[in-house]
């Protein structure tokens, strides 16, 4: 998977967790965005984790450090599917695919895009 972009990282809210790695993808750990600090010559991201605080320079992003939405995305070698989602397998049907907390994946079939999008919005609001 692709790492977060600098813009996505900037748009994270304080307290949101991301997976931080070095440029090789090793030495990863979860960190929470603390704030963005602007020095005279550089901007830095500040992160907190259970093991301490971390400061990383904007200018070194992609060179010596990267962030991902989570560890699974950092380690993913192929396509990672995020649920809930809409699948449109033919001209008449839209499937809204989602996952229960138990891990079971299910779907509902809709016969209009509007109804499928409404269901997707409801599922996303329930999840967070």
Short mmCIF file of N, CA, C and O in Angstrom, two decimals:
data_model
loop_
_atom_site.label_atom_id
_atom_site.label_comp_id
_atom_site.label_asym_id
_atom_site.label_seq_id
_atom_site.Cartn_x
_atom_site.Cartn_y
_atom_site.Cartn_z
N UNK A 1 0.84 -1.19 0.00
CA UNK A 1 0.00 0.00 0.00
C UNK A 1 0.88 1.24 0.00
O UNK A 1 2.01 1.21 0.45
N UNK A 2 0.29 2.31 -0.43
CA UNK A 2 1.01 3.58 -0.46
C UNK A 2 0.96 4.22 0.92
O UNK A 2 -0.05 4.15 1.62
N UNK A 3 2.04 4.89 1.31
CA UNK A 3 2.02 5.61 2.57
C UNK A 3 1.10 6.83 2.48
O UNK A 3 0.72 7.25 1.39
N UNK A 4 0.78 7.39 3.62
CA UNK A 4 0.00 8.63 3.64
C UNK A 4 0.82 9.73 2.96
O UNK A 4 2.05 9.72 3.02
N UNK A 5 0.13 10.66 2.34
CA UNK A 5 0.82 11.81 1.77
C UNK A 5 1.05 12.83 2.89
O UNK A 5 0.42 12.75 3.95
N UNK A 6 1.93 13.79 2.64
CA UNK A 6 2.14 14.86 3.62
C UNK A 6 0.82 15.58 3.91
O UNK A 6 0.51 15.90 5.05
N UNK A 7 0.02 15.81 2.87
CA UNK A 7 -1.28 16.49 3.07
C UNK A 7 -2.20 15.67 3.97
O UNK A 7 -2.88 16.22 4.83
N UNK A 8 -2.27 14.35 3.73
CA UNK A 8 -3.09 13.50 4.59
C UNK A 8 -2.59 13.53 6.03
O UNK A 8 -3.37 13.57 6.97
N UNK A 9 -1.29 13.54 6.19
CA UNK A 9 -0.69 13.59 7.52
C UNK A 9 -1.01 14.92 8.20
O UNK A 9 -1.37 14.96 9.38
N UNK A 10 -0.92 16.01 7.46
CA UNK A 10 -1.25 17.33 8.02
C UNK A 10 -2.71 17.39 8.46
O UNK A 10 -3.04 18.04 9.45
N UNK A 11 -3.58 16.71 7.72
CA UNK A 11 -5.02 16.77 8.00
C UNK A 11 -5.47 15.85 9.13
O UNK A 11 -6.64 15.90 9.53
N UNK A 12 -4.57 15.03 9.66
CA UNK A 12 -4.94 14.19 10.80
C UNK A 12 -5.24 15.08 11.99
O UNK A 12 -4.62 16.12 12.19
N UNK A 13 -6.19 14.64 12.79
CA UNK A 13 -6.51 15.37 14.01
C UNK A 13 -5.52 14.96 15.10
O UNK A 13 -4.99 13.86 15.09
N UNK A 14 -5.28 15.87 16.03
CA UNK A 14 -4.43 15.55 17.16
C UNK A 14 -5.02 14.34 17.88
O UNK A 14 -6.23 14.29 18.12
N UNK A 15 -4.20 13.37 18.18
CA UNK A 15 -4.65 12.15 18.85
C UNK A 15 -4.94 10.99 17.93
O UNK A 15 -5.10 9.87 18.38
N UNK A 16 -5.00 11.23 16.60
CA UNK A 16 -5.22 10.13 15.66
C UNK A 16 -3.94 9.32 15.55
O UNK A 16 -2.84 9.86 15.47
N UNK A 17 -4.09 8.00 15.51
CA UNK A 17 -2.96 7.08 15.47
C UNK A 17 -2.61 6.71 14.04
O UNK A 17 -3.50 6.52 13.20
N UNK A 18 -1.32 6.59 13.77
CA UNK A 18 -0.80 6.12 12.49
C UNK A 18 0.35 5.16 12.75
O UNK A 18 0.89 5.10 13.85
N UNK A 19 0.73 4.43 11.72
CA UNK A 19 1.87 3.51 11.81
C UNK A 19 3.08 4.24 11.22
O UNK A 19 3.08 4.63 10.06
N UNK A 20 4.10 4.46 12.02
CA UNK A 20 5.30 5.19 11.62
C UNK A 20 6.43 4.21 11.38
O UNK A 20 6.67 3.33 12.21
N UNK A 21 7.12 4.33 10.24
CA UNK A 21 8.25 3.44 9.93
C UNK A 21 9.43 4.27 9.44
O UNK A 21 9.28 5.44 9.08
N UNK A 22 10.58 3.62 9.39
CA UNK A 22 11.70 4.26 8.71
C UNK A 22 11.50 4.06 7.21
O UNK A 22 10.52 3.45 6.77
N UNK A 23 12.39 4.57 6.39
CA UNK A 23 12.20 4.53 4.94
C UNK A 23 12.17 3.13 4.36
O UNK A 23 11.67 2.91 3.26
N UNK A 24 12.69 2.16 5.08
CA UNK A 24 12.70 0.79 4.57
C UNK A 24 11.45 0.01 4.99
O UNK A 24 11.24 -1.10 4.56
N UNK A 25 10.64 0.62 5.83
CA UNK A 25 9.45 -0.08 6.32
C UNK A 25 9.70 -0.85 7.60
O UNK A 25 8.82 -1.50 8.13
N UNK A 26 10.91 -0.80 8.11
CA UNK A 26 11.26 -1.50 9.35
C UNK A 26 11.08 -0.57 10.55
O UNK A 26 10.82 0.61 10.40
N UNK A 27 11.23 -1.11 11.72
CA UNK A 27 11.17 -0.34 12.95
C UNK A 27 9.85 0.41 13.10
O UNK A 27 9.82 1.54 13.53
N UNK A 28 8.76 -0.23 12.72
CA UNK A 28 7.46 0.42 12.79
C UNK A 28 6.86 0.39 14.18
O UNK A 28 7.12 -0.51 14.97
N UNK A 29 6.02 1.40 14.47
CA UNK A 29 5.28 1.45 15.71
C UNK A 29 4.13 2.45 15.56
O UNK A 29 4.18 3.36 14.72
N UNK A 30 3.08 2.24 16.35
CA UNK A 30 1.95 3.15 16.33
C UNK A 30 2.30 4.41 17.11
O UNK A 30 2.88 4.35 18.19
N UNK A 31 1.94 5.55 16.53
CA UNK A 31 2.13 6.84 17.18
C UNK A 31 0.87 7.67 16.99
O UNK A 31 0.14 7.50 16.00
N UNK A 32 0.62 8.57 17.92
CA UNK A 32 -0.53 9.48 17.81
C UNK A 32 0.01 10.86 17.46
O UNK A 32 1.00 11.32 18.03
N UNK A 33 -0.64 11.52 16.52
CA UNK A 33 -0.22 12.86 16.15
C UNK A 33 -0.42 13.78 17.35
O UNK A 33 -1.50 13.86 17.92
N UNK A 34 0.63 14.48 17.73
CA UNK A 34 0.54 15.40 18.85
C UNK A 34 0.27 16.82 18.34
O UNK A 34 -0.69 17.46 18.75
N UNK A 35 1.11 17.30 17.45
CA UNK A 35 0.92 18.63 16.88
C UNK A 35 1.91 18.81 15.74
O UNK A 35 2.71 17.95 15.44
N UNK A 36 1.82 19.96 15.10
CA UNK A 36 2.79 20.35 14.08
C UNK A 36 3.53 21.54 14.66
O UNK A 36 2.93 22.50 15.11
N UNK A 37 4.84 21.46 14.65
CA UNK A 37 5.67 22.50 15.24
C UNK A 37 6.48 23.16 14.15
O UNK A 37 7.07 22.48 13.31
N UNK A 38 6.48 24.45 14.14
CA UNK A 38 7.23 25.17 13.11
C UNK A 38 8.45 25.83 13.75
O UNK A 38 8.32 26.70 14.61
N UNK A 39 9.63 25.38 13.33
CA UNK A 39 10.88 26.01 13.76
C UNK A 39 11.19 27.14 12.78
O UNK A 39 10.49 27.33 11.79
N UNK A 40 12.26 27.82 13.02
CA UNK A 40 12.67 28.90 12.11
C UNK A 40 12.94 28.39 10.71
O UNK A 40 12.59 29.01 9.73
N UNK A 41 13.57 27.22 10.61
CA UNK A 41 14.02 26.74 9.31
C UNK A 41 13.30 25.50 8.80
O UNK A 41 13.52 25.06 7.70
N UNK A 42 12.43 24.92 9.60
CA UNK A 42 11.82 23.65 9.20
C UNK A 42 10.51 23.43 9.94
O UNK A 42 10.30 23.98 11.01
N UNK A 43 9.65 22.63 9.36
CA UNK A 43 8.40 22.23 10.02
C UNK A 43 8.58 20.79 10.47
O UNK A 43 9.20 19.99 9.77
N UNK A 44 8.05 20.47 11.62
CA UNK A 44 8.14 19.11 12.11
C UNK A 44 6.80 18.62 12.59
O UNK A 44 5.94 19.40 13.00
N UNK A 45 6.61 17.30 12.50
CA UNK A 45 5.46 16.64 13.10
C UNK A 45 5.91 16.11 14.45
O UNK A 45 7.00 15.56 14.57
N UNK A 46 5.09 16.27 15.45
CA UNK A 46 5.37 15.68 16.75
C UNK A 46 4.36 14.58 16.99
O UNK A 46 3.16 14.74 16.74
N UNK A 47 4.85 13.44 17.47
CA UNK A 47 4.01 12.28 17.73
C UNK A 47 4.27 11.79 19.15
O UNK A 47 5.37 11.95 19.68
N UNK A 48 3.26 11.17 19.73
CA UNK A 48 3.40 10.51 21.02
C UNK A 48 3.08 9.05 20.84
O UNK A 48 2.24 8.68 20.02
N UNK A 49 3.76 8.21 21.61
CA UNK A 49 3.47 6.78 21.60
C UNK A 49 3.58 6.27 23.02
O UNK A 49 3.95 7.02 23.93
N UNK A 50 3.29 5.01 23.20
CA UNK A 50 3.41 4.43 24.53
C UNK A 50 4.86 4.38 24.99
O UNK A 50 5.14 4.33 26.18
N UNK A 51 5.79 4.41 24.04
CA UNK A 51 7.21 4.32 24.40
C UNK A 51 7.93 5.66 24.37
O UNK A 51 9.14 5.71 24.56
N UNK A 52 7.23 6.76 24.12
CA UNK A 52 7.89 8.06 24.13
C UNK A 52 7.35 9.01 23.08
O UNK A 52 6.31 8.76 22.47
N UNK A 53 8.05 10.10 22.88
CA UNK A 53 7.66 11.11 21.90
C UNK A 53 8.60 11.07 20.71
O UNK A 53 9.77 10.71 20.84
N UNK A 54 8.09 11.47 19.56
CA UNK A 54 8.88 11.44 18.33
C UNK A 54 8.69 12.76 17.59
O UNK A 54 7.59 13.28 17.52
N UNK A 55 9.75 13.27 17.01
CA UNK A 55 9.68 14.47 16.18
C UNK A 55 10.28 14.10 14.84
O UNK A 55 11.37 13.53 14.77
N UNK A 56 9.56 14.43 13.78
CA UNK A 56 10.03 14.10 12.43
C UNK A 56 9.88 15.33 11.53
O UNK A 56 8.85 15.99 11.54
N UNK A 57 10.89 15.59 10.73
CA UNK A 57 10.91 16.74 9.83
C UNK A 57 10.09 16.48 8.57
O UNK A 57 10.16 15.41 7.99
N UNK A 58 9.34 17.51 8.14
CA UNK A 58 8.61 17.43 6.87
C UNK A 58 9.57 17.10 5.73
O UNK A 58 9.27 16.30 4.86
N UNK A 59 10.71 17.77 5.72
CA UNK A 59 11.63 17.66 4.58
C UNK A 59 12.21 16.26 4.42
O UNK A 59 12.68 15.90 3.35
N UNK A 60 12.16 15.45 5.48
CA UNK A 60 12.71 14.09 5.39
C UNK A 60 11.63 13.04 5.16
O UNK A 60 11.93 11.84 5.09
N UNK A 61 10.36 13.48 5.00
CA UNK A 61 9.28 12.53 4.78
C UNK A 61 9.47 11.83 3.44
O UNK A 61 9.72 12.45 2.42
N UNK A 62 9.42 10.50 3.47
CA UNK A 62 9.65 9.71 2.28
C UNK A 62 11.12 9.38 2.06
O UNK A 62 11.45 8.55 1.23
N UNK A 63 12.00 10.06 2.78
CA UNK A 63 13.44 9.80 2.68
C UNK A 63 13.91 8.99 3.88
O UNK A 63 14.66 8.04 3.72
N UNK A 64 13.52 9.41 5.07
CA UNK A 64 13.95 8.66 6.25
C UNK A 64 12.79 8.18 7.11
O UNK A 64 13.00 7.45 8.07
N UNK A 65 11.55 8.58 6.79
CA UNK A 65 10.40 8.09 7.55
C UNK A 65 9.13 8.17 6.70
O UNK A 65 9.03 8.95 5.77
N UNK A 66 8.19 7.28 7.02
CA UNK A 66 6.89 7.20 6.34
C UNK A 66 5.81 6.91 7.36
O UNK A 66 6.09 6.38 8.44
N UNK A 67 4.56 7.23 7.02
CA UNK A 67 3.43 6.85 7.87
C UNK A 67 2.36 6.18 7.02
O UNK A 67 2.21 6.48 5.83
N UNK A 68 1.65 5.28 7.66
CA UNK A 68 0.54 4.56 7.03
C UNK A 68 -0.67 4.65 7.95
O UNK A 68 -0.52 4.91 9.15
N UNK A 69 -1.83 4.40 7.40
CA UNK A 69 -3.05 4.42 8.19
C UNK A 69 -2.97 3.40 9.33
O UNK A 69 -3.41 3.64 10.43
N UNK A 70 -2.38 2.24 9.04
CA UNK A 70 -2.22 1.20 10.06
C UNK A 70 -1.10 0.24 9.63
O UNK A 70 -0.58 0.34 8.52
N UNK A 71 -0.74 -0.66 10.52
CA UNK A 71 0.34 -1.61 10.26
C UNK A 71 0.03 -2.51 9.07
O UNK A 71 0.89 -2.82 8.25
N UNK A 72 -1.23 -2.93 8.96
CA UNK A 72 -1.63 -3.83 7.87
C UNK A 72 -1.39 -3.20 6.51
O UNK A 72 -0.95 -3.86 5.57
N UNK A 73 -1.68 -1.89 6.39
CA UNK A 73 -1.44 -1.23 5.11
C UNK A 73 0.05 -1.11 4.81
O UNK A 73 0.47 -1.22 3.68
N UNK A 74 0.84 -0.92 5.84
CA UNK A 74 2.29 -0.83 5.64
C UNK A 74 2.86 -2.14 5.16
O UNK A 74 3.79 -2.17 4.36
N UNK A 75 2.30 -3.25 5.63
CA UNK A 75 2.83 -4.57 5.29
C UNK A 75 2.15 -5.22 4.09
O UNK A 75 2.57 -6.26 3.62
N UNK A 76 1.10 -4.60 3.57
CA UNK A 76 0.32 -5.18 2.48
C UNK A 76 1.13 -5.17 1.18
O UNK A 76 1.69 -4.17 0.78
N UNK A 77 1.17 -6.31 0.53
CA UNK A 77 1.91 -6.45 -0.73
C UNK A 77 0.99 -6.30 -1.95
O UNK A 77 1.43 -6.05 -3.04
N UNK A 78 -0.32 -6.48 -1.75
CA UNK A 78 -1.27 -6.39 -2.85
C UNK A 78 -2.32 -5.34 -2.56
O UNK A 78 -2.06 -4.36 -1.89
N UNK A 79 -3.51 -5.58 -3.05
CA UNK A 79 -4.61 -4.64 -2.84
C UNK A 79 -5.26 -4.91 -1.49
O UNK A 79 -5.56 -6.04 -1.14
N UNK A 80 -5.46 -3.85 -0.74
CA UNK A 80 -6.13 -3.94 0.55
C UNK A 80 -7.52 -3.33 0.39
O UNK A 80 -7.65 -2.19 -0.04
N UNK A 81 -8.55 -4.08 0.70
CA UNK A 81 -9.92 -3.62 0.53
C UNK A 81 -10.43 -3.07 1.85
O UNK A 81 -10.33 -3.71 2.88
N UNK A 82 -10.95 -1.85 1.80
CA UNK A 82 -11.52 -1.23 2.98
C UNK A 82 -13.03 -1.37 2.94
O UNK A 82 -13.66 -1.12 1.93
N UNK A 83 -13.59 -1.79 4.06
CA UNK A 83 -15.03 -1.95 4.18
C UNK A 83 -15.56 -0.91 5.15
O UNK A 83 -14.86 -0.52 6.07
N UNK A 84 -16.78 -0.44 4.99
CA UNK A 84 -17.73 -0.83 3.95
C UNK A 84 -17.39 -0.21 2.60
O UNK A 84 -16.68 0.77 2.52
N UNK A 85 -17.93 -0.83 1.55
CA UNK A 85 -17.70 -0.34 0.20
C UNK A 85 -18.87 -0.72 -0.69
O UNK A 85 -19.67 -1.58 -0.34
N UNK A 86 -18.95 -0.07 -1.84
CA UNK A 86 -19.98 -0.38 -2.84
C UNK A 86 -19.32 -1.14 -3.99
O UNK A 86 -18.26 -0.75 -4.47
N UNK A 87 -19.96 -2.23 -4.40
CA UNK A 87 -19.53 -3.00 -5.57
C UNK A 87 -20.65 -2.90 -6.59
O UNK A 87 -21.82 -3.07 -6.25
N UNK A 88 -20.32 -2.62 -7.83
CA UNK A 88 -21.31 -2.46 -8.90
C UNK A 88 -21.01 -3.50 -9.98
O UNK A 88 -20.37 -3.22 -10.99
N UNK A 89 -21.49 -4.76 -9.77
CA UNK A 89 -21.10 -5.85 -10.68
C UNK A 89 -21.83 -5.87 -12.02
O UNK A 89 -21.39 -6.53 -12.94
N UNK A 90 -22.97 -5.18 -12.11
CA UNK A 90 -23.72 -5.17 -13.36
C UNK A 90 -24.53 -3.88 -13.44
O UNK A 90 -24.48 -3.05 -12.55
N UNK A 91 -25.30 -3.72 -14.52
CA UNK A 91 -26.03 -2.47 -14.74
C UNK A 91 -27.16 -2.23 -13.74
O UNK A 91 -27.56 -1.10 -13.54
N UNK A 92 -27.67 -3.28 -13.09
CA UNK A 92 -28.87 -3.13 -12.28
C UNK A 92 -28.67 -3.17 -10.77
O UNK A 92 -29.57 -2.80 -10.03
N UNK A 93 -27.51 -3.64 -10.31
CA UNK A 93 -27.35 -3.87 -8.88
C UNK A 93 -26.11 -3.18 -8.31
O UNK A 93 -25.09 -3.07 -8.97
N UNK A 94 -26.26 -2.73 -7.07
CA UNK A 94 -25.16 -2.18 -6.28
C UNK A 94 -25.12 -2.95 -4.98
O UNK A 94 -26.10 -3.01 -4.26
N UNK A 95 -23.99 -3.56 -4.69
CA UNK A 95 -23.83 -4.33 -3.45
C UNK A 95 -23.10 -3.43 -2.45
O UNK A 95 -22.06 -2.87 -2.77
N UNK A 96 -23.62 -3.33 -1.24
CA UNK A 96 -22.91 -2.64 -0.17
C UNK A 96 -22.33 -3.74 0.71
O UNK A 96 -23.06 -4.49 1.35
N UNK A 97 -21.01 -3.83 0.71
CA UNK A 97 -20.31 -4.87 1.45
C UNK A 97 -19.78 -4.26 2.75
O UNK A 97 -19.24 -3.16 2.76
N UNK A 98 -19.96 -4.99 3.86
CA UNK A 98 -19.53 -4.50 5.16
C UNK A 98 -19.11 -5.67 6.04
O UNK A 98 -19.32 -6.83 5.69
N UNK A 99 -18.52 -5.35 7.18
CA UNK A 99 -18.02 -6.38 8.08
C UNK A 99 -18.58 -6.15 9.48
O UNK A 99 -18.53 -5.04 10.00
N UNK A 100 -19.10 -7.21 10.08
CA UNK A 100 -19.56 -7.16 11.47
C UNK A 100 -18.35 -7.17 12.40
O UNK A 100 -17.27 -7.58 12.02
N UNK A 101 -18.55 -6.73 13.64
CA UNK A 101 -17.46 -6.75 14.61
C UNK A 101 -16.92 -8.15 14.83
O UNK A 101 -15.76 -8.34 15.17
N UNK A 102 -17.75 -9.17 14.61
CA UNK A 102 -17.31 -10.56 14.77
C UNK A 102 -16.33 -10.99 13.68
O UNK A 102 -15.71 -12.03 13.78
N UNK A 103 -16.22 -10.17 12.62
CA UNK A 103 -15.33 -10.51 11.51
C UNK A 103 -16.06 -11.03 10.29
O UNK A 103 -15.48 -11.12 9.21
N UNK A 104 -17.34 -11.37 10.42
CA UNK A 104 -18.12 -11.89 9.29
C UNK A 104 -18.37 -10.76 8.29
O UNK A 104 -18.77 -9.66 8.66
N UNK A 105 -18.13 -11.04 7.01
CA UNK A 105 -18.37 -10.07 5.94
C UNK A 105 -19.70 -10.41 5.30
O UNK A 105 -19.98 -11.56 4.98
N UNK A 106 -20.55 -9.39 5.12
CA UNK A 106 -21.88 -9.56 4.55
C UNK A 106 -22.12 -8.45 3.54
O UNK A 106 -21.28 -7.58 3.35
N UNK A 107 -23.26 -8.49 2.86
CA UNK A 107 -23.61 -7.45 1.90
C UNK A 107 -25.12 -7.32 1.78
O UNK A 107 -25.87 -8.22 2.16
N UNK A 108 -25.56 -6.17 1.29
CA UNK A 108 -26.95 -5.95 0.93
C UNK A 108 -26.97 -5.50 -0.52
O UNK A 108 -26.06 -4.81 -0.98
N UNK A 109 -28.03 -5.87 -1.23
CA UNK A 109 -28.17 -5.52 -2.64
C UNK A 109 -29.17 -4.39 -2.78
O UNK A 109 -30.25 -4.43 -2.18
N UNK A 110 -28.82 -3.38 -3.57
CA UNK A 110 -29.71 -2.25 -3.84
C UNK A 110 -29.85 -2.12 -5.35
O UNK A 110 -28.96 -2.50 -6.10
N UNK A 111 -30.98 -1.55 -5.76
CA UNK A 111 -31.25 -1.42 -7.19
C UNK A 111 -31.18 0.02 -7.66
O UNK A 111 -31.63 0.36 -8.75
N UNK A 112 -30.57 0.87 -6.82
CA UNK A 112 -30.27 2.24 -7.22
C UNK A 112 -28.99 2.68 -6.50
O UNK A 112 -28.76 2.30 -5.35
N UNK A 113 -28.20 3.47 -7.19
CA UNK A 113 -26.96 3.97 -6.61
C UNK A 113 -27.25 4.85 -5.40
O UNK A 113 -26.54 4.79 -4.40
N UNK A 114 -28.30 5.63 -5.46
CA UNK A 114 -28.64 6.53 -4.36
C UNK A 114 -28.89 5.76 -3.06
O UNK A 114 -28.41 6.14 -2.00
N UNK A 115 -29.65 4.66 -3.14
CA UNK A 115 -29.94 3.87 -1.94
C UNK A 115 -28.68 3.18 -1.41
O UNK A 115 -28.46 3.09 -0.21
N UNK A 116 -27.82 2.74 -2.31
CA UNK A 116 -26.56 2.12 -1.90
C UNK A 116 -25.67 3.14 -1.20
O UNK A 116 -25.08 2.85 -0.16
N UNK A 117 -25.59 4.36 -1.75
CA UNK A 117 -24.78 5.41 -1.13
C UNK A 117 -25.34 5.81 0.23
O UNK A 117 -24.59 6.10 1.15
N UNK A 118 -26.66 5.81 0.37
CA UNK A 118 -27.30 6.12 1.65
C UNK A 118 -26.92 5.07 2.70
O UNK A 118 -26.56 5.40 3.83
N UNK A 119 -26.97 3.80 2.31
CA UNK A 119 -26.60 2.72 3.23
C UNK A 119 -25.13 2.81 3.61
O UNK A 119 -24.75 2.64 4.78
N UNK A 120 -24.27 3.11 2.64
CA UNK A 120 -22.84 3.24 2.90
C UNK A 120 -22.59 4.38 3.89
O UNK A 120 -21.82 4.23 4.84
N UNK A 121 -23.28 5.48 3.71
CA UNK A 121 -23.14 6.62 4.63
C UNK A 121 -23.58 6.23 6.04
O UNK A 121 -22.91 6.56 7.02
N UNK A 122 -24.68 5.50 6.16
CA UNK A 122 -25.16 5.03 7.47
C UNK A 122 -24.12 4.13 8.14
O UNK A 122 -23.83 4.29 9.31
N UNK A 123 -23.56 3.21 7.38
CA UNK A 123 -22.55 2.30 7.93
C UNK A 123 -21.30 3.05 8.38
O UNK A 123 -20.72 2.73 9.43
N UNK A 124 -20.87 4.03 7.63
CA UNK A 124 -19.68 4.79 7.99
C UNK A 124 -19.93 5.65 9.23
O UNK A 124 -19.03 5.82 10.04
N UNK A 125 -21.12 6.17 9.39
CA UNK A 125 -21.44 6.96 10.58
C UNK A 125 -21.52 6.07 11.83
O UNK A 125 -21.14 6.50 12.91
N UNK A 126 -21.97 4.85 11.67
CA UNK A 126 -22.03 3.90 12.79
C UNK A 126 -20.64 3.52 13.24
O UNK A 126 -20.34 3.45 14.41
N UNK A 127 -19.73 3.30 12.26
CA UNK A 127 -18.38 2.84 12.56
C UNK A 127 -17.50 3.93 13.16
O UNK A 127 -16.51 3.65 13.78
N UNK A 128 -17.81 5.16 12.96
CA UNK A 128 -16.93 6.16 13.53
C UNK A 128 -17.08 7.46 12.89
O UNK A 128 -16.50 8.41 13.12
#
